[in-house]
mmCIF file of C-alpha atoms in Angstrom:
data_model
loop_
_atom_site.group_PDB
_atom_site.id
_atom_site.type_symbol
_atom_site.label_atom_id
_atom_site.label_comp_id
_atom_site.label_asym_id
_atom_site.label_seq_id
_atom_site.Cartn_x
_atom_site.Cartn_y
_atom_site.Cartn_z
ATOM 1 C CA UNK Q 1 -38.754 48.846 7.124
ATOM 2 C CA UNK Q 2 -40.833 48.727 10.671
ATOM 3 C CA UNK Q 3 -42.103 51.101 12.587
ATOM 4 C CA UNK Q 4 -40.156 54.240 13.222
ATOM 5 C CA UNK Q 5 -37.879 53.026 10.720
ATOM 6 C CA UNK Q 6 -37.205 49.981 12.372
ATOM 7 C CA UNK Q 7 -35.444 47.434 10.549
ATOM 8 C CA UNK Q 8 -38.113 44.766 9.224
ATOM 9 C CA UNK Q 9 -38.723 41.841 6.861
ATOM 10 C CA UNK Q 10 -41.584 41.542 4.261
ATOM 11 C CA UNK Q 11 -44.346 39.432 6.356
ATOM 12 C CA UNK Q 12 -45.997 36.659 4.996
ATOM 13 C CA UNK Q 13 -49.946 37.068 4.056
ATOM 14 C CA UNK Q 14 -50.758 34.531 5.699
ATOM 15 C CA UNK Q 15 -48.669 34.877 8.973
ATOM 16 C CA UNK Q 16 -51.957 36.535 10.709
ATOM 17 C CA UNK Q 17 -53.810 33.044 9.710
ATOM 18 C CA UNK Q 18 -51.308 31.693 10.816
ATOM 19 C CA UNK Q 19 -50.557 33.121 14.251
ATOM 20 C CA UNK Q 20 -54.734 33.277 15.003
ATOM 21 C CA UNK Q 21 -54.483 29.643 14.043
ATOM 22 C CA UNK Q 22 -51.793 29.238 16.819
ATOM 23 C CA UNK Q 23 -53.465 31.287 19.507
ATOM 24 C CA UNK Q 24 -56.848 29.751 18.486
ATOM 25 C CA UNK Q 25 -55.686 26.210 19.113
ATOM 26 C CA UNK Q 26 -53.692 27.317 22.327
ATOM 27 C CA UNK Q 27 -56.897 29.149 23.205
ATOM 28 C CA UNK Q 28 -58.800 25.626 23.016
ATOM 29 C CA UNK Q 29 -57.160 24.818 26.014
ATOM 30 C CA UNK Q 30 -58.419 27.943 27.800
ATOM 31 C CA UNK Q 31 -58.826 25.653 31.186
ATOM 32 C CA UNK Q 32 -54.464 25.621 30.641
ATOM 33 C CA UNK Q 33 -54.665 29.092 30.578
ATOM 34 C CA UNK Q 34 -56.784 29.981 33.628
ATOM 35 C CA UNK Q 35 -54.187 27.233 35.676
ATOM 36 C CA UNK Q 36 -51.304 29.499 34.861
ATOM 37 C CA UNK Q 37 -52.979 32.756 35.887
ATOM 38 C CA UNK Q 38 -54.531 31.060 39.054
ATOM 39 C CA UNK Q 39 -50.879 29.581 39.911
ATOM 40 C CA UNK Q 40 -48.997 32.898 39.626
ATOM 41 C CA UNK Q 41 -51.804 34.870 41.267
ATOM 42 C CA UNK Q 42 -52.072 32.531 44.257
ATOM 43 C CA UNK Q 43 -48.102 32.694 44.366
ATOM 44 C CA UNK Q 44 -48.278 36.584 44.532
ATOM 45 C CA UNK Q 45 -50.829 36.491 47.007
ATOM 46 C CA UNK Q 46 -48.484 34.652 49.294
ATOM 47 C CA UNK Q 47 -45.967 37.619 48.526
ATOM 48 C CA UNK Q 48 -48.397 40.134 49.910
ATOM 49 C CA UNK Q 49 -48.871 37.894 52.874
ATOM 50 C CA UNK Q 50 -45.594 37.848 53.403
ATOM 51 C CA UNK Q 51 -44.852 41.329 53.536
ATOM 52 C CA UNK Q 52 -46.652 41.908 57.123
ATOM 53 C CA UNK Q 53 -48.540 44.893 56.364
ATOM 54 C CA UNK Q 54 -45.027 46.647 54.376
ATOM 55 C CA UNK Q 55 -45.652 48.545 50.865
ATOM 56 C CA UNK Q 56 -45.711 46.413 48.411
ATOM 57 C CA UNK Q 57 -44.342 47.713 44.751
ATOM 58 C CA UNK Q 58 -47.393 46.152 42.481
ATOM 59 C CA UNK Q 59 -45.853 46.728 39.283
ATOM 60 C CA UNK Q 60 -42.986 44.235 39.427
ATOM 61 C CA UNK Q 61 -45.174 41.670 40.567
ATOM 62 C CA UNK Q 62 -47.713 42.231 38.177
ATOM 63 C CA UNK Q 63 -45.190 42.179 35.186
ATOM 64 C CA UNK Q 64 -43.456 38.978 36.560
ATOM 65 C CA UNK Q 65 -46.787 36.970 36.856
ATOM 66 C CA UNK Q 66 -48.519 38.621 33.267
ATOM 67 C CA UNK Q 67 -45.083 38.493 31.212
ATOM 68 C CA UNK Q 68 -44.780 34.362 32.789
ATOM 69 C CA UNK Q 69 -48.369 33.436 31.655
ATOM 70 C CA UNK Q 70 -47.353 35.022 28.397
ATOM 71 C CA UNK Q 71 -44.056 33.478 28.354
ATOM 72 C CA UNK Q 72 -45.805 30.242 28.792
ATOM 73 C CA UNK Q 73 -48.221 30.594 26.111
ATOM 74 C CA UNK Q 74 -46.074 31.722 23.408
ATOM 75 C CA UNK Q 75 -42.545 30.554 24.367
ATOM 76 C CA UNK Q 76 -43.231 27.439 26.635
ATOM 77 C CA UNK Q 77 -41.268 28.307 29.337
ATOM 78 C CA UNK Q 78 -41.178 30.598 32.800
ATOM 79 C CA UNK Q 79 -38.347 32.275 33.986
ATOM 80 C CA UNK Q 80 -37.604 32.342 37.782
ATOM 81 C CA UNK Q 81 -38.302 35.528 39.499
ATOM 82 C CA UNK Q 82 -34.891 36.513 40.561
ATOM 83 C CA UNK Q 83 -33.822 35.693 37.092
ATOM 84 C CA UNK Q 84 -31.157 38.584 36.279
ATOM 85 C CA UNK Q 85 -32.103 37.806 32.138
ATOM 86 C CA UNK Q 86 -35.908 38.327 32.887
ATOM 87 C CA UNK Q 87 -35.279 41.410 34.278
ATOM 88 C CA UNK Q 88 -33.387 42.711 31.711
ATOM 89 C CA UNK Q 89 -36.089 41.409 29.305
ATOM 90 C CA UNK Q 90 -38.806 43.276 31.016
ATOM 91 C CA UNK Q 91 -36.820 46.432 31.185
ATOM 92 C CA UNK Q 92 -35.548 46.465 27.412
ATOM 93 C CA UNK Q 93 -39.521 45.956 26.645
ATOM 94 C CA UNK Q 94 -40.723 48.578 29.186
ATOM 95 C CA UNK Q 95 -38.215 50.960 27.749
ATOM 96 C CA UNK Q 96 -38.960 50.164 24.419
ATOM 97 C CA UNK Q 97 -42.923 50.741 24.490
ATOM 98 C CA UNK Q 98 -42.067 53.833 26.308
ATOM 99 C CA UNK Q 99 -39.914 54.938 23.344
ATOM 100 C CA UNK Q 100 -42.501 54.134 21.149
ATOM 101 C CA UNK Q 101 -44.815 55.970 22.660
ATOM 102 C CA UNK Q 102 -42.860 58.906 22.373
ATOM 103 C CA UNK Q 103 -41.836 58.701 18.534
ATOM 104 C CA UNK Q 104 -45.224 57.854 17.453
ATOM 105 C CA UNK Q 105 -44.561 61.147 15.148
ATOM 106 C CA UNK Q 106 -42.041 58.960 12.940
ATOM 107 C CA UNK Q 107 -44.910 56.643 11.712
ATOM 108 C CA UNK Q 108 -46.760 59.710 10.203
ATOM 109 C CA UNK Q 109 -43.892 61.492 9.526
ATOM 110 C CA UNK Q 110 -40.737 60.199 8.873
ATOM 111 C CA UNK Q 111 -38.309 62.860 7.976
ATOM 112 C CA UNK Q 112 -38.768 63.962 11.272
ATOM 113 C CA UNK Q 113 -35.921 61.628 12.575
ATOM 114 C CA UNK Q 114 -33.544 63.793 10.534
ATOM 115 C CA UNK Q 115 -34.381 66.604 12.209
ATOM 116 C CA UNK Q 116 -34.409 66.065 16.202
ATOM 117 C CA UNK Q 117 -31.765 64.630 17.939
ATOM 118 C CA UNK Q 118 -34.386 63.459 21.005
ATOM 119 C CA UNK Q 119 -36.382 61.387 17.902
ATOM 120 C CA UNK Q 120 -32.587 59.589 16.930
ATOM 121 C CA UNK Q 121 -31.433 58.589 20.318
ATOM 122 C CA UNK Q 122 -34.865 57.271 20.592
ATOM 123 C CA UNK Q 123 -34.243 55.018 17.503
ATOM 124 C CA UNK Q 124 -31.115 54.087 18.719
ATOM 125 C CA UNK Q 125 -32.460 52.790 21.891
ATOM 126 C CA UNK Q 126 -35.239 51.167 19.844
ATOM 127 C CA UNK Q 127 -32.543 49.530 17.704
ATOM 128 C CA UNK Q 128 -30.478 48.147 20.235
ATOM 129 C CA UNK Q 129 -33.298 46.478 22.225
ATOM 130 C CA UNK Q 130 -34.772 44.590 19.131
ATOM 131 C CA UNK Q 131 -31.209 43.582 18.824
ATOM 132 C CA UNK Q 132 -30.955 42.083 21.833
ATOM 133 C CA UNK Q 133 -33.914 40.918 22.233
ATOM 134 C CA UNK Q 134 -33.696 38.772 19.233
ATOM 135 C CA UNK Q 135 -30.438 37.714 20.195
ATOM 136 C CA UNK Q 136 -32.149 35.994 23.425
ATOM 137 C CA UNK Q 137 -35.078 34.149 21.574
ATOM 138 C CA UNK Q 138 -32.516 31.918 19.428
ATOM 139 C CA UNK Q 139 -31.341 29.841 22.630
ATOM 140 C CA UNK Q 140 -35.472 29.646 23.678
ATOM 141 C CA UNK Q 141 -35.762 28.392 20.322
ATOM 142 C CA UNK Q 142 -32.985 25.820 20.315
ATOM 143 C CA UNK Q 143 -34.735 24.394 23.845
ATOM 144 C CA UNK Q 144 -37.996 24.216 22.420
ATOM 145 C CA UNK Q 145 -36.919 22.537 19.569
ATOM 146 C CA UNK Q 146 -34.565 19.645 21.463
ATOM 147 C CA UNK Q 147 -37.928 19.219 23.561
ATOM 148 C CA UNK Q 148 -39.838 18.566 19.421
ATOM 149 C CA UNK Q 149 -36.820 16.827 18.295
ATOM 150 C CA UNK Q 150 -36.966 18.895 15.888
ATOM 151 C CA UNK Q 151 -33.773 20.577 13.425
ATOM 152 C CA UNK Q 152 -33.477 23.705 11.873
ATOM 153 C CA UNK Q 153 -34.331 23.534 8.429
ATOM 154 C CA UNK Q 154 -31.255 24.150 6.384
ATOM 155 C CA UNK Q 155 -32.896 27.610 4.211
ATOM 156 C CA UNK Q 156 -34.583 28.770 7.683
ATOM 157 C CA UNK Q 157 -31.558 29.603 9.402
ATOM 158 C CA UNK Q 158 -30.134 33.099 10.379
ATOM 159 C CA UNK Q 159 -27.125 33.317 8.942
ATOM 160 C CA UNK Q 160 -25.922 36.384 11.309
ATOM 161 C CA UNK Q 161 -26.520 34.565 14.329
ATOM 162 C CA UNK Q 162 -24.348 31.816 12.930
ATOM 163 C CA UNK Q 163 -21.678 32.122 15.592
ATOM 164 C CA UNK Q 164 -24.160 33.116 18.555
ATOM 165 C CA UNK Q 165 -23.435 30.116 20.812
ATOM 166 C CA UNK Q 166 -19.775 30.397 20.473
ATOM 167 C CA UNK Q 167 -19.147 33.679 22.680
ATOM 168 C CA UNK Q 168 -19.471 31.829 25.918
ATOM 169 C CA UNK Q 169 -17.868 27.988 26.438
ATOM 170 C CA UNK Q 170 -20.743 26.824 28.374
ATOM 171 C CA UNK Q 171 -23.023 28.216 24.593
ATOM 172 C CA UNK Q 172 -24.788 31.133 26.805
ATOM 173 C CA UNK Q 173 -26.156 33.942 25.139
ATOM 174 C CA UNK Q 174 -24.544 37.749 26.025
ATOM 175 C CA UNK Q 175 -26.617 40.077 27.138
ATOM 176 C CA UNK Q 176 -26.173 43.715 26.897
ATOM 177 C CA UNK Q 177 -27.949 46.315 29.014
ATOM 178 C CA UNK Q 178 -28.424 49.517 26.939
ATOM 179 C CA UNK Q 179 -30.329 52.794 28.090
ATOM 180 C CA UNK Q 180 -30.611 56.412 27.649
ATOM 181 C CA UNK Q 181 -30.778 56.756 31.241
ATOM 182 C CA UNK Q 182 -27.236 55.074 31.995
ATOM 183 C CA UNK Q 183 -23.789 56.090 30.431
ATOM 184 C CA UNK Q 184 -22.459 52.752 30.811
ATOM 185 C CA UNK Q 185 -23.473 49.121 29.410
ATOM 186 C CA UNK Q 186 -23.792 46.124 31.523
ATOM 187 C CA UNK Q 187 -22.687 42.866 30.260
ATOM 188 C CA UNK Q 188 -23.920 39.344 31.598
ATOM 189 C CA UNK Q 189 -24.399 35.992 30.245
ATOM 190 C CA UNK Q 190 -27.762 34.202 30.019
ATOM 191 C CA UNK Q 191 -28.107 30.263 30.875
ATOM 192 C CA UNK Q 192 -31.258 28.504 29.317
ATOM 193 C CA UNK Q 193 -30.937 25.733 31.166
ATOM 194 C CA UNK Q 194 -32.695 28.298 33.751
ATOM 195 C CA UNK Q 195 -35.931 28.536 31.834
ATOM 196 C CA UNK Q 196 -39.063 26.205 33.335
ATOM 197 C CA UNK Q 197 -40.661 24.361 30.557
ATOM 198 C CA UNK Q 198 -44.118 23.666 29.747
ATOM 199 C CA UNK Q 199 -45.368 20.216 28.838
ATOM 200 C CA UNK Q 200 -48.057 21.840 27.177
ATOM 201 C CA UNK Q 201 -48.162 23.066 23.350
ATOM 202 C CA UNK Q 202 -47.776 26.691 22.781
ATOM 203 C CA UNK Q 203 -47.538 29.137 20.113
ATOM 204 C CA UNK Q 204 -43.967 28.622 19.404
ATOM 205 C CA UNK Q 205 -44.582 24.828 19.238
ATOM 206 C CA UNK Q 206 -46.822 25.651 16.077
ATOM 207 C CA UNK Q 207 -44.427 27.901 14.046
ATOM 208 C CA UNK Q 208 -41.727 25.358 14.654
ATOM 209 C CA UNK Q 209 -43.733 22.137 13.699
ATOM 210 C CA UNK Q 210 -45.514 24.267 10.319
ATOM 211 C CA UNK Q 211 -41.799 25.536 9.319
ATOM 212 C CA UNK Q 212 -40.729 21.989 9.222
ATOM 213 C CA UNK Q 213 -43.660 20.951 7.236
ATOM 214 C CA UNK Q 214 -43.460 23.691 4.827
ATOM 215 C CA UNK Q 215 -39.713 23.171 4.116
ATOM 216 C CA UNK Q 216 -39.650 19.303 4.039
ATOM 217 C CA UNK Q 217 -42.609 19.700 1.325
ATOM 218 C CA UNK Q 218 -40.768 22.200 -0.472
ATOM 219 C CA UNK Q 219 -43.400 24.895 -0.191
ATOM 220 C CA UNK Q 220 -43.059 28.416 -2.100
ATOM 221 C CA UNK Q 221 -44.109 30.002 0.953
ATOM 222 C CA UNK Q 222 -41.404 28.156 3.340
ATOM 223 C CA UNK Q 223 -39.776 31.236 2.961
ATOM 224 C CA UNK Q 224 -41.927 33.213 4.839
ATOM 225 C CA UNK Q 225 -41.082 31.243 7.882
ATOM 226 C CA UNK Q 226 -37.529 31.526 8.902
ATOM 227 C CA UNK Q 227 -35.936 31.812 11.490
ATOM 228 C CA UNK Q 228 -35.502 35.859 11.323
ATOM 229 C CA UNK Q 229 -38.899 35.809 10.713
ATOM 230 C CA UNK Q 230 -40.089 33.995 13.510
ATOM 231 C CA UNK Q 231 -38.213 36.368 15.898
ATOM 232 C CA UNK Q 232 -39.984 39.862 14.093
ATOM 233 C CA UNK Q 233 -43.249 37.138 15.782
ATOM 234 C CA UNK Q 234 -42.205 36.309 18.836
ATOM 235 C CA UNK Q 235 -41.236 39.897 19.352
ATOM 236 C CA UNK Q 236 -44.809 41.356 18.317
ATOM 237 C CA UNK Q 237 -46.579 39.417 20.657
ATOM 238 C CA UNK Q 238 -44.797 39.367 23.738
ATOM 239 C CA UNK Q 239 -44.852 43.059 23.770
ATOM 240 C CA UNK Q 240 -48.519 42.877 22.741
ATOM 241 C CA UNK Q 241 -49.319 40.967 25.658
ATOM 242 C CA UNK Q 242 -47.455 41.869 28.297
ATOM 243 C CA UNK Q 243 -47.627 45.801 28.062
ATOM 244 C CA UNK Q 244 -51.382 45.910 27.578
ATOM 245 C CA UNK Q 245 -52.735 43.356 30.426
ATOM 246 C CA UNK Q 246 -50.139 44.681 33.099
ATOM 247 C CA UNK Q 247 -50.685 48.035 32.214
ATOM 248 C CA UNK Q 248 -54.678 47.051 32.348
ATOM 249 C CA UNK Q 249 -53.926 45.481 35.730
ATOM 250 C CA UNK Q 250 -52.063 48.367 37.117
ATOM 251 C CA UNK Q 251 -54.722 51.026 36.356
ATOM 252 C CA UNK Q 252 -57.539 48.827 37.409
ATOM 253 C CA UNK Q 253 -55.840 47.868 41.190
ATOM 254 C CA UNK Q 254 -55.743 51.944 41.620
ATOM 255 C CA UNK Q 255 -58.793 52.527 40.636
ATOM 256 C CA UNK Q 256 -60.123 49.715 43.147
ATOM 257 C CA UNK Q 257 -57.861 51.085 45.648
ATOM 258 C CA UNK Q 258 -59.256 54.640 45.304
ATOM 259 C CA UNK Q 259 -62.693 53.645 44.725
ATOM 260 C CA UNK Q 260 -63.416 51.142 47.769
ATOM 261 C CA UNK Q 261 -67.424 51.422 47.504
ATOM 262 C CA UNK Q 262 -66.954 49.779 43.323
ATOM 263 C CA UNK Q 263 -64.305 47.199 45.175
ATOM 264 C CA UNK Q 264 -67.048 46.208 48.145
ATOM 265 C CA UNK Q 265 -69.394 45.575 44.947
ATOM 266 C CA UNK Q 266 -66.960 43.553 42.760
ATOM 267 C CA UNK Q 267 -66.384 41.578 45.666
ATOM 268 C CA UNK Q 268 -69.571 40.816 46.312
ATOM 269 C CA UNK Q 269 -70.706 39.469 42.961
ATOM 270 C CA UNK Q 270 -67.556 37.354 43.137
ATOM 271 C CA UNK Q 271 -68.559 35.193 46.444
ATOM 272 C CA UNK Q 272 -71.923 35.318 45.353
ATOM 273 C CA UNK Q 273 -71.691 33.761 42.165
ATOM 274 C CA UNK Q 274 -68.691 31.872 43.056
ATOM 275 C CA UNK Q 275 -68.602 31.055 46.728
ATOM 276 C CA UNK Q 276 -66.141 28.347 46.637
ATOM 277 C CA UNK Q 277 -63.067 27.984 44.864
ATOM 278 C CA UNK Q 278 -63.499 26.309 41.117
ATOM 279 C CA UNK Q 279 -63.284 27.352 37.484
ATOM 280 C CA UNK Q 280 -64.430 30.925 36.730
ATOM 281 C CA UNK Q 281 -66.471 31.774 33.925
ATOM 282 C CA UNK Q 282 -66.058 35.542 33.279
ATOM 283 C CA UNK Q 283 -69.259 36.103 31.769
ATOM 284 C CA UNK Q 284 -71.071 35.434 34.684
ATOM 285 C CA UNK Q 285 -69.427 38.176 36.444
ATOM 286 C CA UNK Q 286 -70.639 41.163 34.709
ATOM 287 C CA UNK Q 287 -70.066 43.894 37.074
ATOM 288 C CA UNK Q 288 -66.786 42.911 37.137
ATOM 289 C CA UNK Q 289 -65.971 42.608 33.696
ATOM 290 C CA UNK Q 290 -67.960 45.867 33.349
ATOM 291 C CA UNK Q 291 -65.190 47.440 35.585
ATOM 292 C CA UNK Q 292 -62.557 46.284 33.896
ATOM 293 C CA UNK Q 293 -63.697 47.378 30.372
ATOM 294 C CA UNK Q 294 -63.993 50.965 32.142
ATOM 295 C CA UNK Q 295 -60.357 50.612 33.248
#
């Protein structure tokens, strides 16, 4: 079991070798990286421009352009900004660390979800979002790997989602929008054909290529990288990174909003040491990177 009782598989020792490995060698290419979060940011500065002095809602922007350099990195694709499946992504992951949050109590004690109805609605909405979500990553999968050429090793596959491409002619994926906060569910179907790809190698790339290896060498330890396994992955770090840097970002525009004298500053050391536009190395931007570890 996971989390709050979550359902979960036995991970593999070395899976945190082995997704270090991944962000390691994706982290090589840190210049990659950098272009993504430029790109977006430049984007959403356009946004702002647009909006002729109007309030603009930060939040959504900030989770599009974080959650698409994340996408990017681990899945190898963007989705558009209108996209009605990103949104529903975002939300079911939004929702989800907020339910965390609030039945941290399970972890330490777990009996408690026997006792408070609040704590098992919570689980149920916990439940239902993993299952959807894991429902979505098999057609990002199946993309990435017709961009490898690459099959799904026989043992590897999920034998549940057997018949997932068959609800819809056209092979899309349903999606169903669950939450506590609406008595009915919302049904749509999700096109991959939407998704951007990357040229560039990321995380996903590695699991895929290393599950081939270990199951055409008839490993022991193939077994630790299925299919099931590699969405329990995918799952762990999306959340990880998206909820933590936009949440980061959020606080940290207030603070600069509220705090205009610590802005002036920031700015300051920015054209300084960087006058013109080129590469930015962080670590020569203390102040700011002081600010930001105080957010």
């Amino acid at each position: 079991m996971g989390d709050f009782n979550l359902p979960h598989i036995d991970w593999d020792p070395q899976g945190n070798y082995f997704t270090l490995s991944g962000i390691s060698l994706s982290g090589a290419q840190i210049n990659f990286v950098d272009t993504l979060a430029q790109c977006d940011l430049i984007q959403r500065s356009q946004n702002i421009r647009e909006a002729s002095g109007l309030p603009v809602y930060l939040s959504n922007m900030i989770t599009h352009s974080v959650g698409n350099v994340v996408n990017d990195l681990i899945f190898g694709f963007k989705f558009p900004l209108e996209d009605k499946t990103w949104h529903w992504f975002r939300k079911i992951q939004e929702e989800g660390c907020h339910e965390m949050g609030v039945a941290g109590v399970v972890s330490f004690l777990p009996f408690v979800r026997f006792i408070y109805p609040s704590i098992q609605n919570t689980i149920k909405v916990l439940v239902r979002g993993q299952a959807q979500t894991h429902r979505l990553y098999p057609s990002i999968i199946s993309r990435r790997r017709q961009i490898l050429g690459l099959q799904t090793p026989e043992k590897a596959k999920y034998h549940e989602h057997a018949n997932l491409f068959n609800e819809h002619p056209e092979g899309f994926i349903k999606c169903v929008k669950y939450s506590k906060h609406a008595s009915n569910t919302e049904v749509h179907y999700f096109d991959p054909k939407v998704l951007i790809a990357s040229e560039d190698k990321c995380i996903l790339d590695n699991f895929l290529m290393e599950q081939k290896r270990r199951y055409e060498n008839g490993e022991e330890n193939a077994l630790f990288m299925t299919d099931e396994q590699m969405y329990f992955l995918l799952a762990d770090m999306f959340g990880a990174g998206l909820d933590t840097t936009s949440t980061t970002l959020s606080w940290y525009l207030l603070y600069m909003a509220l705090y205009q004298e610590e802005q002036e500053r920031v700015r300051k050391e920015i054209i300084t040491v960087y006058p013109e536009e080129c590469p930015v190395d962080s670590s020569k931007l203390t102040y700011l990177m002081a600010t930001v570890c105080e957010t």
